[in-house]
XYZ file of C-alpha atoms in Angstrom:
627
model
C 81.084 40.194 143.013
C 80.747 38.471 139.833
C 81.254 40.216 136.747
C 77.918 41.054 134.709
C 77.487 39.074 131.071
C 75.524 41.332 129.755
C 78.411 43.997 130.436
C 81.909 44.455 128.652
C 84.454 42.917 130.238
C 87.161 46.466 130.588
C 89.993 44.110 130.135
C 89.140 42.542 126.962
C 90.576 44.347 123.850
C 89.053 44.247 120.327
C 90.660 41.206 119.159
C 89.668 39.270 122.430
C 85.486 38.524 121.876
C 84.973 35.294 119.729
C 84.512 34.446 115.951
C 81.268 34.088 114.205
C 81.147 33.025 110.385
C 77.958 33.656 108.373
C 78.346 31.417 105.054
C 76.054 33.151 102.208
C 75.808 31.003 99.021
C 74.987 33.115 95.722
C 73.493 30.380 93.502
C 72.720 30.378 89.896
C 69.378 29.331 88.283
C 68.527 25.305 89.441
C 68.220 24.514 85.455
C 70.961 25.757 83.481
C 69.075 25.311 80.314
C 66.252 27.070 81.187
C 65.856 30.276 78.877
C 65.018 33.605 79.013
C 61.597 34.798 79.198
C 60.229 35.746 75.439
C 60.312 39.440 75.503
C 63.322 40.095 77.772
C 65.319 41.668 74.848
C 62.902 43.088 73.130
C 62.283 45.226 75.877
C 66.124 45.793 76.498
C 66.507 47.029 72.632
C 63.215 48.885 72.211
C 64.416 50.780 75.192
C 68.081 51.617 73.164
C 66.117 52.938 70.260
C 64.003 54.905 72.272
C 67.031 56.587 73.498
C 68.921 56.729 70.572
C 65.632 58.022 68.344
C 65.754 60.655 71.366
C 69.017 61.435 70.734
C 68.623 61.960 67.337
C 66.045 64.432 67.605
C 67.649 66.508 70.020
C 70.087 67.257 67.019
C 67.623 67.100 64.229
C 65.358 69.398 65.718
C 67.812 72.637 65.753
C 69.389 71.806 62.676
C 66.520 71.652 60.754
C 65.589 75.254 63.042
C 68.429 76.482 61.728
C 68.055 75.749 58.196
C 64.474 77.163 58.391
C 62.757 73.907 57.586
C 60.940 74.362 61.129
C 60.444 77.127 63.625
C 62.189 77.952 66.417
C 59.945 76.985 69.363
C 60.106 75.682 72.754
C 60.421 71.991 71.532
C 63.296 72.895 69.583
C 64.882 75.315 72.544
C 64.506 71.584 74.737
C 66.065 69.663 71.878
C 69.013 72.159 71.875
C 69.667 71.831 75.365
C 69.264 67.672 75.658
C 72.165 67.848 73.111
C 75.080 65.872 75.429
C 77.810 67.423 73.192
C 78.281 69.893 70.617
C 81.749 71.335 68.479
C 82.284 73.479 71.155
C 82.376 70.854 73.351
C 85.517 68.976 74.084
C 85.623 65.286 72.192
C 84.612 63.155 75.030
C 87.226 61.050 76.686
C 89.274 63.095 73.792
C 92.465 63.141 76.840
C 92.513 59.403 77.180
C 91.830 57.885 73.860
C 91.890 60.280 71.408
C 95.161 61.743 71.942
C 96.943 57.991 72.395
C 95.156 57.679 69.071
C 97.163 60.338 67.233
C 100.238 59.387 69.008
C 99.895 63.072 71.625
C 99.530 61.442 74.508
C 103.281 61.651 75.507
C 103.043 65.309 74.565
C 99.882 65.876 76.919
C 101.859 64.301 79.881
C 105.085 66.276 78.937
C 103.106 69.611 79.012
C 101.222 68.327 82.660
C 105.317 67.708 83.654
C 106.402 70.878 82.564
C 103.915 72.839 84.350
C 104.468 71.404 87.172
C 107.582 71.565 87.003
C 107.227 75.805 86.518
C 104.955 75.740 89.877
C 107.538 74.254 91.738
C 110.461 76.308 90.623
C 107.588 79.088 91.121
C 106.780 78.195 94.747
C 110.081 77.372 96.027
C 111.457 80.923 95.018
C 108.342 82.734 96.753
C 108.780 80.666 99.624
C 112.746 81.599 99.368
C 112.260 85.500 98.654
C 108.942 85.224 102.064
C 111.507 84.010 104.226
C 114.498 87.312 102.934
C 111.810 89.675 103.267
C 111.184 88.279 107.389
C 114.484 88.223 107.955
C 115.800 91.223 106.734
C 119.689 90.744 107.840
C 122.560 92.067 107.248
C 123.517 92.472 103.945
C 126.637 91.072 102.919
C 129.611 93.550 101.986
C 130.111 93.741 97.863
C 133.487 92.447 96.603
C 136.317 94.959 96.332
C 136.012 97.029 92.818
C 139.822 96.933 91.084
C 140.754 100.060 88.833
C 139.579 99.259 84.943
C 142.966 97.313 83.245
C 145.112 98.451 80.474
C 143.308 98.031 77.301
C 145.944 95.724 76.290
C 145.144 93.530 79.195
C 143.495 90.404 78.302
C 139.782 89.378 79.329
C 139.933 86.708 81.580
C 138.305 82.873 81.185
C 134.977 82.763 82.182
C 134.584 81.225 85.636
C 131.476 78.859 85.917
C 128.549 80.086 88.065
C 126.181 77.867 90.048
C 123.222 78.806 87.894
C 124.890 77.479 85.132
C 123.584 74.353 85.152
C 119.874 74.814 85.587
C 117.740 74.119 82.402
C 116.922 76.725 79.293
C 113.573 76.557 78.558
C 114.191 79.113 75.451
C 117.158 80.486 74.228
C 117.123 84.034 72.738
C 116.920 84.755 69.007
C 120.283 86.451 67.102
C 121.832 86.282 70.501
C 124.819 88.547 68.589
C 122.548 91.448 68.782
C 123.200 91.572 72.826
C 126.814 91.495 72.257
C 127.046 95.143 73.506
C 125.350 94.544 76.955
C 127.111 90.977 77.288
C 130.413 93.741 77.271
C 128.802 95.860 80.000
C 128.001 92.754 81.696
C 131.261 91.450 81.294
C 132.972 94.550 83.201
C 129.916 94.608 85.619
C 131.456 91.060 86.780
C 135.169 91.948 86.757
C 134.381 94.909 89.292
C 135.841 97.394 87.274
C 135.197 101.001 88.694
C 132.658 102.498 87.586
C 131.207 99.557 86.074
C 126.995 99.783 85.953
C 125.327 97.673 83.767
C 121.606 99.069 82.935
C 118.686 97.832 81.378
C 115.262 99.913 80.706
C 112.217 97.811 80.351
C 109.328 99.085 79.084
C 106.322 96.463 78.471
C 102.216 97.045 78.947
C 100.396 95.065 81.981
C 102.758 91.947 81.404
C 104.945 93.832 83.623
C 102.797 95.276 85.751
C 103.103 95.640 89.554
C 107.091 95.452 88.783
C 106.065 91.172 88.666
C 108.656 90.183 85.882
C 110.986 92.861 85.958
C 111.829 92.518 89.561
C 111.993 88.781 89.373
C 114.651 89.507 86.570
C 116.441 92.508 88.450
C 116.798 89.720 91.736
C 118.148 87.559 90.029
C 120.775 89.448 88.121
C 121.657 91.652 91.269
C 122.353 88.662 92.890
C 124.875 87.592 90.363
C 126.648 90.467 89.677
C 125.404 92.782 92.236
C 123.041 95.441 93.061
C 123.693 98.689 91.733
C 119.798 100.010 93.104
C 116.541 99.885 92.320
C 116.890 102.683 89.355
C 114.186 104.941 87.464
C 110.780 105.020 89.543
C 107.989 107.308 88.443
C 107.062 110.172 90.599
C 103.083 109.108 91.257
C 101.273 106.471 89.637
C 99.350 106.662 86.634
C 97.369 103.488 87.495
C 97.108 101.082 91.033
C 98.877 98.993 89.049
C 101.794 100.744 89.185
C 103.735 99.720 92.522
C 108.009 98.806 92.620
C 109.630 96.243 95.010
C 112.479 97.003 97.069
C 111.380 100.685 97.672
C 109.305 102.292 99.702
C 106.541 105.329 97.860
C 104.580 107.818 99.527
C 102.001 110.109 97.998
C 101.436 112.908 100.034
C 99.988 115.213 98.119
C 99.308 113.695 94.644
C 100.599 115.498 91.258
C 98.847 115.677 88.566
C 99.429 113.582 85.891
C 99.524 112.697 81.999
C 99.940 109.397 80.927
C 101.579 108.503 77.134
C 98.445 106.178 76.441
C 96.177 109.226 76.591
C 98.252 111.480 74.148
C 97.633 114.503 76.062
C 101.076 116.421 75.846
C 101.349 117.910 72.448
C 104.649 118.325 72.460
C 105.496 114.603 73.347
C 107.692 115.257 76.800
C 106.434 112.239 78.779
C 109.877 111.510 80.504
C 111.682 108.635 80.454
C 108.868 106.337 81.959
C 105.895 107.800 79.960
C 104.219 109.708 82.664
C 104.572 113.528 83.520
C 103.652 114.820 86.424
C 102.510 118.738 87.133
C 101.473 121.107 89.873
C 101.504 124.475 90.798
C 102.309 123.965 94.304
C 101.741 121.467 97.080
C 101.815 118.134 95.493
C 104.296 115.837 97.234
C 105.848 112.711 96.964
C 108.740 110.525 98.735
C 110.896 107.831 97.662
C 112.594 106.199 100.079
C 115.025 102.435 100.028
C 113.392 99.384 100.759
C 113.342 98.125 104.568
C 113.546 94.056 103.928
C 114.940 91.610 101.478
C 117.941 91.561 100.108
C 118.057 94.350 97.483
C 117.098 97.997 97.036
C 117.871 98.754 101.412
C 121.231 100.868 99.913
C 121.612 103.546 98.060
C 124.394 106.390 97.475
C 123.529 108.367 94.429
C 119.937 110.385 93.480
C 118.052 111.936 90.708
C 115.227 113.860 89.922
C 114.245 113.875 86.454
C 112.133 117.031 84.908
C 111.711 119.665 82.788
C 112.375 123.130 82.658
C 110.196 125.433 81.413
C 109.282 129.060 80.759
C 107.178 129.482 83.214
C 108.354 126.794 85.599
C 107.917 126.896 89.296
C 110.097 125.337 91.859
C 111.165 121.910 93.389
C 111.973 121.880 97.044
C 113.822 118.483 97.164
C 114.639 117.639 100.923
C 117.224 113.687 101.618
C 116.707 112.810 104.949
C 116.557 115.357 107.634
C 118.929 117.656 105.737
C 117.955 121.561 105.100
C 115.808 121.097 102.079
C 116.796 122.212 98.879
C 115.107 124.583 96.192
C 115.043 123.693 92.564
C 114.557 126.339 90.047
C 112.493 124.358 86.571
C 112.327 128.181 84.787
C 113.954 128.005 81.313
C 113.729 130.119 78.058
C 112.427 126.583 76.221
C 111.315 123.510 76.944
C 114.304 121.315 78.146
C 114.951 118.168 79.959
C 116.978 118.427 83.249
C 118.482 116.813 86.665
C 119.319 117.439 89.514
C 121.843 114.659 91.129
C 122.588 114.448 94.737
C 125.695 111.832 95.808
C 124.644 110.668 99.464
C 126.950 108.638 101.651
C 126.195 104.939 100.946
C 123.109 103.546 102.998
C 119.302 103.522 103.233
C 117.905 106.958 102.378
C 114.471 109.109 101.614
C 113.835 111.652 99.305
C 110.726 113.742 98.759
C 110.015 115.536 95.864
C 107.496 119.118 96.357
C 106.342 121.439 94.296
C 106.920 124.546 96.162
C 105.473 127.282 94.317
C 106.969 130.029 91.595
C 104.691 128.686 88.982
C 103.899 125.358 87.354
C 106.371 122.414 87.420
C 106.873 119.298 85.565
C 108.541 116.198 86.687
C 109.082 112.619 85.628
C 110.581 110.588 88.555
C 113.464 109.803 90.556
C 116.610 107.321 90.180
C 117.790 105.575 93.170
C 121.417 103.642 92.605
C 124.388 102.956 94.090
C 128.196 103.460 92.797
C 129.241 99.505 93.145
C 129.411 97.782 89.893
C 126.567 96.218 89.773
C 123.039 95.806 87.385
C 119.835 98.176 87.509
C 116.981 96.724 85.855
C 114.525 99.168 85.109
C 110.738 98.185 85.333
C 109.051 100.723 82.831
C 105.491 99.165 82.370
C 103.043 100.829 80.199
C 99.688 99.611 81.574
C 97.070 99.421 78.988
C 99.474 100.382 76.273
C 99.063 99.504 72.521
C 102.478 99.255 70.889
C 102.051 102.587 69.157
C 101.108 104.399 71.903
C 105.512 104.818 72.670
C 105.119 106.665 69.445
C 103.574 109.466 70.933
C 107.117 110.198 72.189
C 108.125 113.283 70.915
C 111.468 110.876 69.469
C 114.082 113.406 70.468
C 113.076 113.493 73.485
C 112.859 110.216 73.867
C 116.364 109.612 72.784
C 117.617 112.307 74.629
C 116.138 110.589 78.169
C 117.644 106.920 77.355
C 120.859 108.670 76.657
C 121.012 110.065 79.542
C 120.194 107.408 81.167
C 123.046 105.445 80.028
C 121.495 102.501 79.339
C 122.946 99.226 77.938
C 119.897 97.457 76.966
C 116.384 98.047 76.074
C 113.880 95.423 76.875
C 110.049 95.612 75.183
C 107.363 93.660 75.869
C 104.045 95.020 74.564
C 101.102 92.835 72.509
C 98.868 92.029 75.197
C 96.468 94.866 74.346
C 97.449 94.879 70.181
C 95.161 91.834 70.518
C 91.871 93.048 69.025
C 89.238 92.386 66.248
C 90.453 94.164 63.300
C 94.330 94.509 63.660
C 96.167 94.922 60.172
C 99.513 92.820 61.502
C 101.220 95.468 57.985
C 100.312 98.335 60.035
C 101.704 96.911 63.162
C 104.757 95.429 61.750
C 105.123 99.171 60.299
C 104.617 100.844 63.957
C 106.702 98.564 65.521
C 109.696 98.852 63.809
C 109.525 102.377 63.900
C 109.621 101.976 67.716
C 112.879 99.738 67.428
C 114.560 102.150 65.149
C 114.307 104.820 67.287
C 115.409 102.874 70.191
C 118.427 101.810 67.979
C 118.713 105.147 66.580
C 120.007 106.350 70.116
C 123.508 104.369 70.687
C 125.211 102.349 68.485
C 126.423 100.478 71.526
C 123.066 100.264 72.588
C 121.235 96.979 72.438
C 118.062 95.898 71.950
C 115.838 92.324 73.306
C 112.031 92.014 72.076
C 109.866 89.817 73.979
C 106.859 88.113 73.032
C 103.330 88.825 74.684
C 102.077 86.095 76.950
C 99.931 83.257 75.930
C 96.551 84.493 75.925
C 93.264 82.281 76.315
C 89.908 82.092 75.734
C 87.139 79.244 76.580
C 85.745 76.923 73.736
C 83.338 74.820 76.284
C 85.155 73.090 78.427
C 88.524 73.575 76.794
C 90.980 76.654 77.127
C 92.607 77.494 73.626
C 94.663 79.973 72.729
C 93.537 83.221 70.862
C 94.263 82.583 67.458
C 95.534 86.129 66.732
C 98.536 85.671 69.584
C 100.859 83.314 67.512
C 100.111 86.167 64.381
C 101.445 89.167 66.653
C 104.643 86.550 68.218
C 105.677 85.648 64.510
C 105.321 89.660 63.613
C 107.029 90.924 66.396
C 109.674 88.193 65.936
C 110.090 89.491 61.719
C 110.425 93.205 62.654
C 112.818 92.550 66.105
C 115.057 90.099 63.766
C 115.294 92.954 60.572
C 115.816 95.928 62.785
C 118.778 93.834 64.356
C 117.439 93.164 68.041
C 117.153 90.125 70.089
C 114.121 88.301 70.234
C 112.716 85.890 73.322
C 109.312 83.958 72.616
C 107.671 84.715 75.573
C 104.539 82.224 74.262
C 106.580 79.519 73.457
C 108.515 79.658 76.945
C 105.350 78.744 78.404
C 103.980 75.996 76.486
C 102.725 77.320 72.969
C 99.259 76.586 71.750
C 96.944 76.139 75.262
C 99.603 77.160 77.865
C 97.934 79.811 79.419
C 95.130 77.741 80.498
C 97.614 74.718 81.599
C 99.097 77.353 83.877
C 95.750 78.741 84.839
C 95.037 75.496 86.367
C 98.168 74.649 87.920
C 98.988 74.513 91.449
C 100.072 77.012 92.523
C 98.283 79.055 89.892
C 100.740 80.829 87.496
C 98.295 82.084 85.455
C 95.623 84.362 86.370
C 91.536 84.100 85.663
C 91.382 86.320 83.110
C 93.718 84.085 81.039
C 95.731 87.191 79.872
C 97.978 87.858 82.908
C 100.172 85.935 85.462
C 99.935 85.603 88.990
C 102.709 86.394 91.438
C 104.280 82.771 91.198
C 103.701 83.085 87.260
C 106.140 86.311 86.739
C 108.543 84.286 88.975
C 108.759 81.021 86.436
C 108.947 84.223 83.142
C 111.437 86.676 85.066
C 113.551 83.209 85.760
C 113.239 81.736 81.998
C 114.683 85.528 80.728
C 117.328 85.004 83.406
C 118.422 81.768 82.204
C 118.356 83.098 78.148
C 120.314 85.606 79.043
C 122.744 83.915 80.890
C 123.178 81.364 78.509
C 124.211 84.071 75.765
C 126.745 85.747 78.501
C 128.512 82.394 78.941
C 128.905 81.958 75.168
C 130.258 85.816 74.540
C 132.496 85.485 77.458
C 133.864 81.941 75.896
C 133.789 83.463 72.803
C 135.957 86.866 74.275
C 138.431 85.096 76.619
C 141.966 86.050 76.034
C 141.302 89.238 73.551
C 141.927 92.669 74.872
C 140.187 94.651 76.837
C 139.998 97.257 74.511
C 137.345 94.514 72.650
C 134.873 95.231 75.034
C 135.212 99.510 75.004
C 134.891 98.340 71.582
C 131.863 96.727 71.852
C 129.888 98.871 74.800
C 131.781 101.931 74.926
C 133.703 103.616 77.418
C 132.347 103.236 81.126
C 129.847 105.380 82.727
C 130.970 108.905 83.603
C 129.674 109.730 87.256
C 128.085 113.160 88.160
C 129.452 115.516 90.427
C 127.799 115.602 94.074
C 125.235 118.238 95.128
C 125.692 120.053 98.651
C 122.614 120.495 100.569
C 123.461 123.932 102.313
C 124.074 127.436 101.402
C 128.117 128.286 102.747
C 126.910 130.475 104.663
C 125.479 128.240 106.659
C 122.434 129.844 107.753
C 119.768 127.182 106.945
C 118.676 128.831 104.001
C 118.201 126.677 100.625
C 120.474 127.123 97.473
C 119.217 127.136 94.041
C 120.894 124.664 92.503
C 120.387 126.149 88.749
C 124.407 125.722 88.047
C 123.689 123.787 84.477
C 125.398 122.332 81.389
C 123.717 122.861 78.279
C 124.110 120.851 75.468
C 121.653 119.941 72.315
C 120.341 116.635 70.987
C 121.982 117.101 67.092
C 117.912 115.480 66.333
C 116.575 118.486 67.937
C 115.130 121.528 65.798
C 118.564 123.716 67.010
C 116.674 127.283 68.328
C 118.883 127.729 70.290
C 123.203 127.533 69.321
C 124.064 123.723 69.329
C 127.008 122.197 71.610
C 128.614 119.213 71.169
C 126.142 116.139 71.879
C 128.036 113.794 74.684
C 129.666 110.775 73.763
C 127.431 107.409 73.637
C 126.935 106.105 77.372
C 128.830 109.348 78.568
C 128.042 112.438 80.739
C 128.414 116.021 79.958
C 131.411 117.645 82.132
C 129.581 119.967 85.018
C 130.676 123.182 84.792
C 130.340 123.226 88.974
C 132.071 120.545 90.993
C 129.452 121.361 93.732
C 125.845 120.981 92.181
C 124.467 119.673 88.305
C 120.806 120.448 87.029
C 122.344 119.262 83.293
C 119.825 119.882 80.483
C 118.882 118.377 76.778
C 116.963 121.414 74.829
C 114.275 120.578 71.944
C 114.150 124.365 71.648
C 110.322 124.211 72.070
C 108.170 125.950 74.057
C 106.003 124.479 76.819
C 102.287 123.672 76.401
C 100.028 124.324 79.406
């Protein structure tokens, strides 16, 4: 049978059917003198000043509105709106001759290069801490700690790291004044026994949901080694309060005062700004984290609170073991712990008001006895700068004492940010804050950290708030007089516009609200800080190698004394709970004195137990308690 033409042949491919060529001949006019009809551009250019006169108007009419010359009616509410640009518009094609004009457009495309530059950095460490926190391994075994050296011993060379040679976006400002953590640090690394280094970081909603102070903590953990998660609150005062690398129950929630609202009288917050009460039945439980590669290990515990005249009791239960019962009854107002040493490994604690009267509490600290860094995220959400002044100051300096701290991060401004801020009053307020932050270690050291970038829209654009480069040049004036550190934070990012450069990059690092950073954002800050710092330690250690060891006792003090471990059981073994009440009482030389002062411990020292077997150790104000 013969095959149909009027059918495809199935064999014949695309390229097989046969040409065709259609010639089309665009031709001009026959007579190339001919001219235009008359009229043609009169038309053309009658129609341009039509559109132009238009134009005109559609300003005209609401300035002359706004002068009072003519009312403000519907013609002129249509000539507002036909405007096609007004000042707070941006100039048009501003980006791609405007700027080439004043000789910015090299800077435009550097600040395009160096954001997206931060979103990859950004994206390739979320994608790198996803992938730790599916996995979940084993974690590897920390290098062997060696017995602290002979004071006459000299400090080694510094031995490069591999994140020396990544980029500093911004070094830190009188670098000197971190010479005392750079010491700590510098032990920290050598594995001496013993040898914690500790920061406390307290900052408003820049910090929040533990974003930048866990990015720093990973990345300084991984370096020198993880010495636990450290101070976490015992509820939270806001949803915004939420820690990596641990795991938080609320069972039964406490109540609660938060610093911001000024509502303890006598200024006992605890050491992260929040106390928590109850007269029985509120319970909590804090337990180490079950992925990544930090916070799953833990060997030694606190609970931080208060004792009180009429104080109630803790029941504090680790693991499965008998629980135990914590008397908080005192003849004053005092600050307290109780310490548990646990064999190293993951562990839960839970925290309950059992009854006896009211308690007060603060939180927990979760650590391990490796040398290693704790990096505590303290974030004050919704915090002016002043509110840390409602710290009764003793107090205050009686909890970072005792926490043995080496260095005192703060990073507040965000909400200082309002109509109406006298930057003499704040400059005032804030150096008050640093002095008594100084005021509680002369080994201790101090960093201040710029707020954030903040944005708002003119039209189109996003432009910084003017009164954020006031507060980062204040903040840098008091932080460089009191003798602390200073990082700028605003110049880090960008300067001038940044927020909205990283609002819009991909991945976002800055959020919608142009104040805050996403996830990815806190990544690209917590790793700039990193860097900084780093870039000091490798000059002190330079600066340091082949001097004593006795330099750096010098410079940071003698190391951390640990506290005695707590047994769980009565010795009679009968199941019941002990009252751990054995205590060491000593008085903060600042405090009023009611009661007979004791020597005040040594800078970054502990009091000496009096019981080798449990330690509720207590700092007394000689105050009373206020319902």
């Amino acid at each position: 049978m013969g095959q149909d033409r009027n059918q495809p042949d199935p064999r014949r491919g695309l390229l097989d059917g046969e040409e065709s060529h259609t010639r089309i001949v665009l031709e001009g006019r026959e007579d190339p003198n001919e001219v235009y009809p008359t009229g043609t551009f009169r038309t053309v250019v009658s129609g341009m000043m039509t559109v132009i006169a238009l134009l005109g108007l559609s300003y005209l009419l609401p300035t002359l509105a706004d002068a009072g010359v003519l009312a403000d009616g519907p013609l002129v509410a249509v000539a507002r709106d036909a405007r096609p640009w007004t000042p707070k518009d941006p100039v048009p094609f501003w980006n791609l001759v405007g700027r080439e004009l004043l000789g910015e457009g090299s800077q435009a495309e550097a600040e395009a290069s160096a954001v997206d530059e931060f979103a990859a950095l950004a994206a390739a460490e979320v994608a790198a801490e996803s992938e730790a926190d599916t996995e979940a391994g084993p974690l590897p075994e920390p290098e062997p700690e060696v017995a602290p050296p002979d004071p006459v011993d000299l400090i080694p060379a510094y031995r490069p790291h591999p994140d020396d040679s990544a980029p500093v976006e911004r070094t830190i400002e009188n670098v000197d004044a971190l010479k005392p953590f750079y010491a700590a640090l510098t032990r920290t690394e050598l594995r001496f026994s013993g040898a914690i280094t500790r920061a406390t970081h307290y900052g408003d909603s820049a910090i929040g949901n533990d974003g930048i102070t866990a990015a720093i903590r990973h990345k300084m953990q991984a370096r020198f080694g993880d010495a636990g998660h450290g101070f976490h609150l015992l509820g939270r005062p806001n949803m915004s309060y939420r820690h990596r690398d641990v795991e938080f129950d609320i069972k039964s929630r406490f109540s609660q005062c938060y610093i911001i609202q000024g509502c303890r009288p006598d200024g006992h917050y605890g050491l992260g700004g929040t106390t928590f009460y109850s007269t029985g039945g509120a319970e909590i439980s804090l337990a180490t984290g079950r992925k990544g590669n930090f916070g799953r290990k833990v060997s030694h515990l606190e609970v931080w609170y208060a004792g009180t005249p009429r104080g109630g009791n803790l029941r504090v239960k680790i693991d499965r073991d008998e629980p135990i019962v914590v008397s908080t009854r005192s003849e004053a107002l005092e600050d307290r712990w109780f310490v548990a040493e646990v064999p190293e490994g993951a562990h839960e604690i839970s925290v309950r008001a059992a009854g006896g009267g009211r308690v007060r509490a603060y939180g927990i600290v979760l650590e391990r006895k490796t040398p290693g860094v704790v990096w505590d995220g303290m974030s004050q959400i919704g915090a002016f700068t002043r509110r840390m002044l409602n710290f009764d100051e003793g107090h205050f300096q009686s909890q970072l004492r005792r926490r043995q701290t080496n260095l005192v991060v703060l990073m507040f401004g965000g909400n200082d940010m309002y109509a109406g801020l006298k930057l003499d009053v704040y400059k005032k307020d804030y150096g008050e804050l640093l002095r008594r932050v100084r005021a509680v270690n002369p080994k201790l050291a101090c960093l201040v950290m710029a707020p954030l970038d903040h944005g708002e829209h003119d039209g189109n654009r996003i432009v910084t708030r003017p009164i954020v480069p006031k507060i980062v040049e204040a903040q840098r004036e008091v932080a460089l007089a009191e003798g602390c550190a200073f990082w700028d934070s605003y110049q880090a990012m960008g300067g001038p516009g940044s927020m909205g450069r990283w609002a819009r990059s991909n991945p976002r690092l800055g959020s919608g609200d142009l104040a805050h950073l996403t996830h990815h954002g806190h990544k690209v800050i917590g790793s700039m800080v990193y860097r900084a710092l780093m870039a000091g330690y490798i000059e002190f250690r330079q600066s340091v190698a082949g001097s004593p060891q006795a330099e750096l006792e010098r410079l940071a003090g003698p190391l951390p004394q640990r506290y005695p471990p707590t047994p769980a059981k009565d010795p009679t073994d009968t199941g019941k709970a002990v009252d751990t009440v054995d205590t060491v009482d000593t008085v903060d030389t600042a405090d009023t004195g009611n009661t007979e002062p004791a020597p005040a411990p040594q800078p970054n020292s502990a009091p000496t137990p009096t019981s080798a077997q449990s330690t509720s150790t207590t700092e007394t104000d000689g105050s009373s308690d206020v319902p």
